[in-house]
Coordinates of C-alpha atoms in Angstrom, one line a residue:
X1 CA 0.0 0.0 0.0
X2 CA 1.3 3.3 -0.9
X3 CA 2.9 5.8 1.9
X4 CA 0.0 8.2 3.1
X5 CA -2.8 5.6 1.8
X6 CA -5.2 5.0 4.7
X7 CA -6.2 1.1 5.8
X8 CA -8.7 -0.2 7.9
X9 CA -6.2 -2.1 9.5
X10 CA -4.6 0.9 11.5
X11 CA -6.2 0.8 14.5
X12 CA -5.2 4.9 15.8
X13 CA -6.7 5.9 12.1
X14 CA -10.1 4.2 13.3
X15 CA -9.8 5.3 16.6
X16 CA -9.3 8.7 15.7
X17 CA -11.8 8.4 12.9
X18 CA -14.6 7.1 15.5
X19 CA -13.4 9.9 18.1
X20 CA -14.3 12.5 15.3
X21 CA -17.1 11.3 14.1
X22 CA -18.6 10.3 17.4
X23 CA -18.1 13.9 19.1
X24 CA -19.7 15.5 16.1
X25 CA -22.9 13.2 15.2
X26 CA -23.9 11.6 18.7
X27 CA -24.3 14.0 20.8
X28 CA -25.4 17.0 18.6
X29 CA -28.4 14.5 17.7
X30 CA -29.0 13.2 21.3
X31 CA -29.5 17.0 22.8
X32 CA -32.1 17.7 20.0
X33 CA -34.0 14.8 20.6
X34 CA -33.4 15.9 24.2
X35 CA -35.3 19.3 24.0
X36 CA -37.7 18.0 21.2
X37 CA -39.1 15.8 23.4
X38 CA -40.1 18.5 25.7
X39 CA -43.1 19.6 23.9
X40 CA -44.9 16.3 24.1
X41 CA -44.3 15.4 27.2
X42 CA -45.1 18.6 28.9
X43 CA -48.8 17.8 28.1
X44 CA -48.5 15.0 29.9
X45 CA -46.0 15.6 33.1
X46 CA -47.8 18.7 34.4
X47 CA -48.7 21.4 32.1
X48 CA -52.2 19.7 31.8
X49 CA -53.3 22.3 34.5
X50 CA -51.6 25.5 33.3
X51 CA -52.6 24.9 29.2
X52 CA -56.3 24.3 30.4
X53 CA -56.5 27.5 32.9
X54 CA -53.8 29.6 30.5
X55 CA -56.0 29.1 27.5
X56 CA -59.0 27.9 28.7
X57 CA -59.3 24.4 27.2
X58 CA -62.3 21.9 27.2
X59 CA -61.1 18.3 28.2
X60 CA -61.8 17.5 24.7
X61 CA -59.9 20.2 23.7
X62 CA -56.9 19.4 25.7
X63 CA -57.2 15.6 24.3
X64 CA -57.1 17.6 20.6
X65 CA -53.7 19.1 21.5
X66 CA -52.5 15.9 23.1
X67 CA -53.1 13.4 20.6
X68 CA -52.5 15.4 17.6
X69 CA -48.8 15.2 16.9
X70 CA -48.5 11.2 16.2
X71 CA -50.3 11.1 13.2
X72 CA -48.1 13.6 12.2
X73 CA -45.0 12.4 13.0
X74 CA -45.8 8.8 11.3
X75 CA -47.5 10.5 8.2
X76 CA -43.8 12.5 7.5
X77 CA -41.0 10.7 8.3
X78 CA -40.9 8.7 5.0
X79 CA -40.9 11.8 2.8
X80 CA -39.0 13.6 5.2
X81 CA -36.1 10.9 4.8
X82 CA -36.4 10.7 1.2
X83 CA -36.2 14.6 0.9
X84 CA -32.7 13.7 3.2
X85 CA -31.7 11.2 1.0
X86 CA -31.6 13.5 -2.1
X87 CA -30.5 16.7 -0.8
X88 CA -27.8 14.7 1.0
X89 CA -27.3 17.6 3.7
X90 CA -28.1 16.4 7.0
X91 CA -26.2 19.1 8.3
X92 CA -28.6 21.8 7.0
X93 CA -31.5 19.7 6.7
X94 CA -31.6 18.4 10.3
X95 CA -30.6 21.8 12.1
X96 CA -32.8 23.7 9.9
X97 CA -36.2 21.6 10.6
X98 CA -35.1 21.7 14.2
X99 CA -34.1 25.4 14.4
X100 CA -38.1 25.8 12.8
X101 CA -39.2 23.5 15.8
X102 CA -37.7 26.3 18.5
X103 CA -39.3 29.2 16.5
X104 CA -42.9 27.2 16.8
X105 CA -42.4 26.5 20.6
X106 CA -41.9 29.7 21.2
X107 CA -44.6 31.4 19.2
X108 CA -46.5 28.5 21.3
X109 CA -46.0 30.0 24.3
X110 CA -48.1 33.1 23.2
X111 CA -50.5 31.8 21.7
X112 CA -53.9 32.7 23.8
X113 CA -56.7 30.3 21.7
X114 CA -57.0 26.7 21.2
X115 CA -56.7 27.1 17.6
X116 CA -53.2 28.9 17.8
X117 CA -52.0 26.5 20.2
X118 CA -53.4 23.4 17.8
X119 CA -51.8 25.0 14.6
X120 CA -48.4 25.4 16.7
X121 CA -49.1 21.8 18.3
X122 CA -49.2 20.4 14.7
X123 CA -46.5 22.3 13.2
X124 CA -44.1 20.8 15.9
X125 CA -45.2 17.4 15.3
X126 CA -44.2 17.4 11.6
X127 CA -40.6 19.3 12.3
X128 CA -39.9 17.2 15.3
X129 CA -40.8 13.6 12.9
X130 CA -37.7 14.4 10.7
X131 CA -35.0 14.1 13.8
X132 CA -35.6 10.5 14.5
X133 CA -35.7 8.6 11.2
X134 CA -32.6 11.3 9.8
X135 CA -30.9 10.9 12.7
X136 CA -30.8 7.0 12.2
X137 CA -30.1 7.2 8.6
X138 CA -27.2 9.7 9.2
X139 CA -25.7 7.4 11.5
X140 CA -26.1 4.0 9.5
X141 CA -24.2 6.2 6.4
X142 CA -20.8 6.8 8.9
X143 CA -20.7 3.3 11.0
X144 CA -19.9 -0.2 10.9
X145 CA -22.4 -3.0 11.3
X146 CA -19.8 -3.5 14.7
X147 CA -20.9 0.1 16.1
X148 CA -24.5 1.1 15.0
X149 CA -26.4 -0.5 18.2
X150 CA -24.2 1.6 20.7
X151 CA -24.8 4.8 18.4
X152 CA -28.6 4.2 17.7
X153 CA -28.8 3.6 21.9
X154 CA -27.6 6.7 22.8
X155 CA -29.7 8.3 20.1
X156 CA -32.6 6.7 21.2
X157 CA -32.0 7.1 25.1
X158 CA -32.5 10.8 25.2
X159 CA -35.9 10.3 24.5
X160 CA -35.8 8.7 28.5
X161 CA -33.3 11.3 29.5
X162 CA -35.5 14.1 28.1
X163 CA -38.7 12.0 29.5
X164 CA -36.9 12.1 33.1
X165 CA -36.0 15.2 33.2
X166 CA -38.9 16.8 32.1
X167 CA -41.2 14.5 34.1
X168 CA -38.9 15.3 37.0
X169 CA -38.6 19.7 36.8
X170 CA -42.8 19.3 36.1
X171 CA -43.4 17.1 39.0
X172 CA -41.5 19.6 41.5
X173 CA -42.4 22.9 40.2
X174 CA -45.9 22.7 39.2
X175 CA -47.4 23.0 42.3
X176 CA -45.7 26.5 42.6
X177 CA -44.3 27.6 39.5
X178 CA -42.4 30.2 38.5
X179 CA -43.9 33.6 37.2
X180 CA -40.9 35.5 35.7
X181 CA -41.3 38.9 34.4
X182 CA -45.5 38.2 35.1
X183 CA -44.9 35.7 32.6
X184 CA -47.1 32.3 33.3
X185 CA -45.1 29.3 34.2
X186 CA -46.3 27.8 31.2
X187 CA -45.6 30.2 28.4
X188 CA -42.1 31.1 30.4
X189 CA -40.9 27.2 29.9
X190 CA -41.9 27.0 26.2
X191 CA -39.6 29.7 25.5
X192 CA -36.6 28.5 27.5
X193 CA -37.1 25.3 25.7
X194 CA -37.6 26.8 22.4
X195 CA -34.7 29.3 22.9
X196 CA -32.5 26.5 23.3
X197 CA -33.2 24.5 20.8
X198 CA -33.0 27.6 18.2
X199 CA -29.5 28.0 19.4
X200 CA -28.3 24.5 19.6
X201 CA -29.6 24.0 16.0
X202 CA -27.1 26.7 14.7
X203 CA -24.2 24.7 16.5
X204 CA -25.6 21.4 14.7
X205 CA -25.5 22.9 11.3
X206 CA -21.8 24.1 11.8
X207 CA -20.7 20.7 13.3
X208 CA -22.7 18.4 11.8
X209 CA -21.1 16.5 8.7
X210 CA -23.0 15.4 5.9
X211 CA -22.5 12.3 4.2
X212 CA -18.9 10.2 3.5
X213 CA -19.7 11.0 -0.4
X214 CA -20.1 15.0 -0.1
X215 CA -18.4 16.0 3.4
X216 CA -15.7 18.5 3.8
X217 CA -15.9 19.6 7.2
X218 CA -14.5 18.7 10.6
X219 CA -12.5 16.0 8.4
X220 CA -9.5 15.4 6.5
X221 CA -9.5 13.5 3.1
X222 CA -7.2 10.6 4.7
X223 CA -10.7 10.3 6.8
X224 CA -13.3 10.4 4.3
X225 CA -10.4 7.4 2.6
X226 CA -10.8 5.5 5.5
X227 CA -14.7 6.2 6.6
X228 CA -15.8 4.6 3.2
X229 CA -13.2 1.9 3.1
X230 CA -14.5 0.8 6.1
X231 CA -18.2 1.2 4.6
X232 CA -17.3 -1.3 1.8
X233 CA -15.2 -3.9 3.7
X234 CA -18.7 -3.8 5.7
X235 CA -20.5 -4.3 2.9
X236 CA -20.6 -2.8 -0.8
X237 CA -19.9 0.0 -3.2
X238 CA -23.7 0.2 -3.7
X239 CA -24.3 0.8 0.0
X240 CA -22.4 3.6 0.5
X241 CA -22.7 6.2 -2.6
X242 CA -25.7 8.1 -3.2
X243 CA -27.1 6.3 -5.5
X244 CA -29.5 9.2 -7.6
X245 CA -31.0 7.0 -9.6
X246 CA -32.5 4.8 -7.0
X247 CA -36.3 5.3 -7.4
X248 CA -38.2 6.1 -3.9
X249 CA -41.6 4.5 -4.8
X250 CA -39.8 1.7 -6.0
X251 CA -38.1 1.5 -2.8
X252 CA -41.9 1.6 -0.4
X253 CA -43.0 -1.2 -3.2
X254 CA -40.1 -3.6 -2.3
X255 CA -40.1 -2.6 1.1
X256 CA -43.9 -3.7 1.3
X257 CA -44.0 -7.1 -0.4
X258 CA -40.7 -8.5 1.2
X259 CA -41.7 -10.6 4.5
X260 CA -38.8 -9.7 6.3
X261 CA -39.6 -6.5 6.5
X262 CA -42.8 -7.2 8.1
X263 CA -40.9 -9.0 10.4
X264 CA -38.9 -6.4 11.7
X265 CA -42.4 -4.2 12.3
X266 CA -43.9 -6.7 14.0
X267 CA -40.2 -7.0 16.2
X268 CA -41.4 -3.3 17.3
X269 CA -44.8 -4.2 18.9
X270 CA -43.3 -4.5 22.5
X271 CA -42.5 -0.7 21.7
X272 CA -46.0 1.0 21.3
X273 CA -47.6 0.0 25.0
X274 CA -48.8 3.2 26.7
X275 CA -48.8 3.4 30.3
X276 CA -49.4 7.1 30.3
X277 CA -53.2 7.2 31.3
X278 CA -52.7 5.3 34.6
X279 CA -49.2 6.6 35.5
X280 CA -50.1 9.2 37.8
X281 CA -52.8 7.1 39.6
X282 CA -50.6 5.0 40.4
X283 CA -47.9 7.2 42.0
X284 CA -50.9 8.6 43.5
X285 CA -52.0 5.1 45.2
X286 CA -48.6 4.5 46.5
X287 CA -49.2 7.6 49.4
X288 CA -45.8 8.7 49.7
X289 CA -43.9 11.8 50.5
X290 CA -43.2 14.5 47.7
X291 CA -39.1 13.4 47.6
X292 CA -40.5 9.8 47.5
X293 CA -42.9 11.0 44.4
X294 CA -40.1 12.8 42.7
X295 CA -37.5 9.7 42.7
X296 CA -40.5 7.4 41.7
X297 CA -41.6 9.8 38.9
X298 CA -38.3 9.5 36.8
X299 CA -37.1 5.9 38.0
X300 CA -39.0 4.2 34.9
X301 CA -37.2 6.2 32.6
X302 CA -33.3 6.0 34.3
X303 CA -33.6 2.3 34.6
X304 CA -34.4 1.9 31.1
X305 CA -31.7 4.6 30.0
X306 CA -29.0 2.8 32.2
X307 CA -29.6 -0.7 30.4
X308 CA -30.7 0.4 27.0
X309 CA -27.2 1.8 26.5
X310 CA -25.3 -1.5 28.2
X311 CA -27.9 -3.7 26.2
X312 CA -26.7 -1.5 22.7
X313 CA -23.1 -1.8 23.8
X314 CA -23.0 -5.7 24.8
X315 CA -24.9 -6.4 22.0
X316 CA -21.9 -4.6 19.3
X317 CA -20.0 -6.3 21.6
X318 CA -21.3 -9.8 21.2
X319 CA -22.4 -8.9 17.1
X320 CA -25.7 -10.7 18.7
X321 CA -29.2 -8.9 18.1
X322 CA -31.8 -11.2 19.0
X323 CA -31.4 -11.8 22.2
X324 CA -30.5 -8.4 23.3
X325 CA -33.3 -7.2 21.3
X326 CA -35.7 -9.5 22.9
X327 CA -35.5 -10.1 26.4
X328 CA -36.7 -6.7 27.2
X329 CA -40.1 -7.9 25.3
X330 CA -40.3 -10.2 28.2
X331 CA -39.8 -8.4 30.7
X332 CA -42.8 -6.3 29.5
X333 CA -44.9 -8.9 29.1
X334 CA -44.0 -10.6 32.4
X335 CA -44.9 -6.7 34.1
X336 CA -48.4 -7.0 32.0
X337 CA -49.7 -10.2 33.4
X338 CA -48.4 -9.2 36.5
X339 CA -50.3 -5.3 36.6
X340 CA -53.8 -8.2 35.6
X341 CA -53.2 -10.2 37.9
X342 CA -52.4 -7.9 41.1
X343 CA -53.9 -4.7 42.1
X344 CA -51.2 -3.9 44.9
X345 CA -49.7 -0.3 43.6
X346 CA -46.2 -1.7 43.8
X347 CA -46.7 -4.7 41.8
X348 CA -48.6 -2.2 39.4
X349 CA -46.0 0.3 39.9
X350 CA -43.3 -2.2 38.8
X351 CA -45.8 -3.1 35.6
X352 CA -45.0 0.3 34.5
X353 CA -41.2 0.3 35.0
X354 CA -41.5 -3.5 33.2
X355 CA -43.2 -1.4 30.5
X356 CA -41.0 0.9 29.7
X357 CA -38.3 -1.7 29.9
X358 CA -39.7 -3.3 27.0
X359 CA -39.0 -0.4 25.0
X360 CA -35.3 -0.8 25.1
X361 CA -34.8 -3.0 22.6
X362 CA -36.0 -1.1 19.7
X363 CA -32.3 0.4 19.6
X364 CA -31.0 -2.7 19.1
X365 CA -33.9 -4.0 16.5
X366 CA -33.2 -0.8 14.8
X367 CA -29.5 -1.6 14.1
X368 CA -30.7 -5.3 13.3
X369 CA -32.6 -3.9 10.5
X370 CA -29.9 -1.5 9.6
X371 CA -27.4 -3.9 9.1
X372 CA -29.2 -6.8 7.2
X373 CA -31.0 -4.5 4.7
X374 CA -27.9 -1.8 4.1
X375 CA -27.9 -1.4 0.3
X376 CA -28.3 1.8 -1.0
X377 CA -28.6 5.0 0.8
X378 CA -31.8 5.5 -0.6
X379 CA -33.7 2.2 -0.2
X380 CA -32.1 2.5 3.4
X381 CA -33.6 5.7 4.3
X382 CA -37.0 4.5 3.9
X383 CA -37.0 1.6 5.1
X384 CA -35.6 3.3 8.5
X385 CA -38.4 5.7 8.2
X386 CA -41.3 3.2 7.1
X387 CA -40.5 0.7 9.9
X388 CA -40.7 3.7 12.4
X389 CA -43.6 5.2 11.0
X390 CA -45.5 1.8 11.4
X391 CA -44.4 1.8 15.0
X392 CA -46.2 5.1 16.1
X393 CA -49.3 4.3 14.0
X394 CA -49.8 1.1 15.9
X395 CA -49.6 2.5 19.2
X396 CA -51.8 5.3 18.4
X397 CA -54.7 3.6 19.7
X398 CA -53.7 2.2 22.9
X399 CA -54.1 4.9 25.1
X400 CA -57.9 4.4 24.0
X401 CA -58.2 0.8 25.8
X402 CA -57.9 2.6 29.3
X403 CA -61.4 2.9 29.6
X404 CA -62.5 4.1 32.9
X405 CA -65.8 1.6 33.5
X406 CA -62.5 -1.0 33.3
X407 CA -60.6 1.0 36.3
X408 CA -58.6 0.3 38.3
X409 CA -57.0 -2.9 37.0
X410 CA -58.0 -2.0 32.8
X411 CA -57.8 -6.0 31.8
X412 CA -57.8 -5.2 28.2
X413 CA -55.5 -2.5 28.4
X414 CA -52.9 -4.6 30.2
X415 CA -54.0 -8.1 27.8
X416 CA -53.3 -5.8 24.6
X417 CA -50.0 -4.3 25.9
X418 CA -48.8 -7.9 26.8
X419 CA -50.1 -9.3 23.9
X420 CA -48.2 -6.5 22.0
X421 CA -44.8 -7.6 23.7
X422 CA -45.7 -11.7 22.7
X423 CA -46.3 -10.6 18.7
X424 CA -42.9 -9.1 18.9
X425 CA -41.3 -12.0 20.7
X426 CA -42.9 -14.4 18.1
X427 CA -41.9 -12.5 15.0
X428 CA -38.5 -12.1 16.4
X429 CA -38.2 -16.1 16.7
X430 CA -39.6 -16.1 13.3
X431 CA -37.3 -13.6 11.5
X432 CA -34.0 -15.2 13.7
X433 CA -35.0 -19.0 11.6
X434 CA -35.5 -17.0 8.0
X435 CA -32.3 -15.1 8.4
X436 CA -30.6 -18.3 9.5
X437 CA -32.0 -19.9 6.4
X438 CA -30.7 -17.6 4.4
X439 CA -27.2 -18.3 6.3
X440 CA -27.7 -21.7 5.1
X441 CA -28.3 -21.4 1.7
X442 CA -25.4 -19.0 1.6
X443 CA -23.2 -21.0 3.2
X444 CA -23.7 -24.0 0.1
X445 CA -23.3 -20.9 -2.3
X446 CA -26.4 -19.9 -3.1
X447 CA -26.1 -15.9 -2.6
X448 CA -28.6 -14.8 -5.0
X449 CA -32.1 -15.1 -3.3
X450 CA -30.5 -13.7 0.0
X451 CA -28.6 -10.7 -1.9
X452 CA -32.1 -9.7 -2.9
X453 CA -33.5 -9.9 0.3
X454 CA -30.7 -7.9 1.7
X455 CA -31.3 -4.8 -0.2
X456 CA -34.2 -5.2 -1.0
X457 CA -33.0 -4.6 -4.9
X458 CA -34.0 -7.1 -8.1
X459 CA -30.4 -5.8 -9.5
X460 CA -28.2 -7.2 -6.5
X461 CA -24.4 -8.6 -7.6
X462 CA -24.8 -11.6 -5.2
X463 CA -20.8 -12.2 -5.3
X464 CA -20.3 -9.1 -4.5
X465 CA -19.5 -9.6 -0.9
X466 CA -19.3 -13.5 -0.7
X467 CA -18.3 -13.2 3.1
X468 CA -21.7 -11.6 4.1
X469 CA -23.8 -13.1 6.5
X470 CA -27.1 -11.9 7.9
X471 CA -26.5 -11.1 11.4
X472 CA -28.7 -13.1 14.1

């Protein structure tokens, strides 16, 4: 190899590489998500109160405002990655959809009907549904099959980090909030929120990169070398440039009439249970003191933080995905059958905490599906955005099943989150023995039907990569 050539056996290029890399994608993405998530969970954590007296909502109308932004952010995320995908800018197109989401929360905050705040409500669904999906794509475009559960787990765990420390400040100060400058409480936070994420969004569009094809920032050409050699000893030449001619619609089509696929959605069902209606009751029922309240209020979302990021780094680890992506399945439907069986508020308490423990695994399924279908760019980035679309349209009627003539224990709610978490286990079994199949048939040198099934492509080279195996 010539003097000065990079190779992805020199282990302080990578290291460096990864350091770089790391510092500039993982955490600008994580602290969005962080102060994205704010919005909707302020509804739920303890503005309830302050948005019904501030602009004098109905119940209905406060449902409205609550349930409003999922639609949203399932009906845009597949367009929205597609629109990534050919502008190829994640850098601008990320920090300027999330620098619109600040400008929105703050003209939230002074908005004095319900049709203000639902027009601002719904405008911050559809900027906050292209972080997610973009986010994922952007890092499946820069890592390693090795590395993307770690990266997709600290993505994904802000959304408990945001979720705890919202739940947390809303818990303490809403029996007595602040009124700065004779400002409500309520209009004061959503411009401290929305001020920060306007700033922060400049600083992601300077340190973002954009993709290993088109990036000249924060990175030396030695790096970009060794970023995309890395790419194709991973997998091909087709997986890693932007391939323009790669139709989108084409892409849903094969997307929708290959199996596997529908295997990986159905892997996400332990990830739409809702506990949110009864969560408060709950704490409530346990009669404890307010410090007691507070550490009980965030603990379901730092347990699941702590092991969703050991679960994403074991699982890079061990190159293992089913397992790790599975067990937390279990342990939610274990906590379901447990919350029907037993009224005691601790054992129902500990249903909630086994709920949201159920919801660390999609990090790992996420990287599963990254790394068995990553042909090109394009095809990629909506099949990211398609399988989590499918996710939040599926749990949009849950929250439905807590009907109150079923309170306390809500049988069917509890049967239909458990039941969630046993499709997911089943499908996960059934996608582990198709994948292995297609092991086998690779192993006696039949690529081809396998190749197409990995990238979801009728033009696949099977030889292309004669060492690839699906992982399991």
């Amino acid at each position: 190899m010539a003097t000065g050539e990079p190779s992805t056996d020199d282990s302080n290029s990578t290291t460096r590489l990864l350091w770089n890399i790391d510092l500039r994608i993982i955490p600008i993405l994580a602290i969005l998500s962080i102060f994205q998530g704010f919005d909707h969970l302020s509804l739920s954590a303890g503005l309830e109160a302050h948005s019904k007296e501030d602009l004098g909502l109905t119940d209905s109308q406060y449902k409205a405002l609550y349930y409003s932004v999922d639609p949203l952010l399932a009906l845009v995320q597949i367009p929205s990655n597609v629109l990534l995908w050919k502008l190829g800018r994640p850098s601008l197109y990320l920090a300027a959809f999330s620098g619109l989401w600040g400008v929105v929360c703050i003209l939230r905050a002074y908005t004095s009907t319900f049709g203000g705040a639902l027009a601002c409500r719904i405008l911050m669904g559809l900027f906050e549904g292209v972080l997610y999906p973009g986010g994922v794509y952007l890092i499946s475009c820069w890592y390693t099959s090795t590395e993307l559960a770690l990266r997709i787990g600290i993505f994904t765990s802000a959304q408990f980090m945001s979720s705890a420390v919202t739940t947390f400040l809303f818990t303490w100060l809403v029996s007595e909030p602040a009124q700065p400058s004779n400002t409500s409480f309520y209009r004061w936070v959503f411009v401290t929120f929305g001020s920060l994420t306007m700033g922060f969004s400049v600083i992601a569009m300077i340190v973002l990169p954009d993709m290993p094809w088109n990036t000249s920032r924060w990175i030396t050409e030695p790096q970009i070398s060794l970023a995309t050699l890395r790419l194709i000893g991973d997998r091909n030449k087709d997986d890693i440039r932007n391939d323009a001619m790669t139709n989108s619609f084409h892409s849903i089509i094969h997307n929708l009439r290959d199996a596997t696929f529908w295997l990986y959605v159905l892997n996400t069902f332990s990830n739409v249970n809702c506990l949110d209606p009864i969560f408060n009751d709950i704490l409530s029922a346990l009669h404890v003191s307010r410090a007691a309240t507070l550490g009980l209020v965030t603990l379901p979302f730092l347990v699941p933080l702590v092991l969703l990021l050991f679960n994403a780094w074991n699982s890079d680890r061990m190159r293992e995905r089913f397992m790790h992506g599975q067990w937390p399945s279990a342990v939610g439907l274990l906590g379901f059958i447990a919350g029907v069986i037993c009224l005691r508020p601790e054992v129902r308490y500990l249903t909630v905490l086994g709920g949201f423990v159920s919801n660390i695994g999609y990090a790992v399924n996420m990287a599963w599906m990254v790394e068995n279908f990553n042909a090109p760019p394009g095809r990629r980035a909506v099949a990211i955005a398609a399988i989590n679309s499918f996710k939040i349209v599926f749990s949009l009627w849950i929250p439905f099943t807590y009907l109150k003539s079923q309170g306390p224990r809500f049988t069917l709610a509890f049967c239909i989150n458990g039941a969630l978490c046993a499709v997911s286990l089943v499908s996960s079994n059934i996608l582990k023995a198709r994948l292995q199949r297609f092991n086998e048939s690779m192993d006696q040198g039949d690529f081809e039907e396998a190749a197409v099934r990995r990238s979801l492509r009728d033009d696949v080279k099977a030889t292309e990569n004669a060492d690839f195996r699906f992982t399991l």
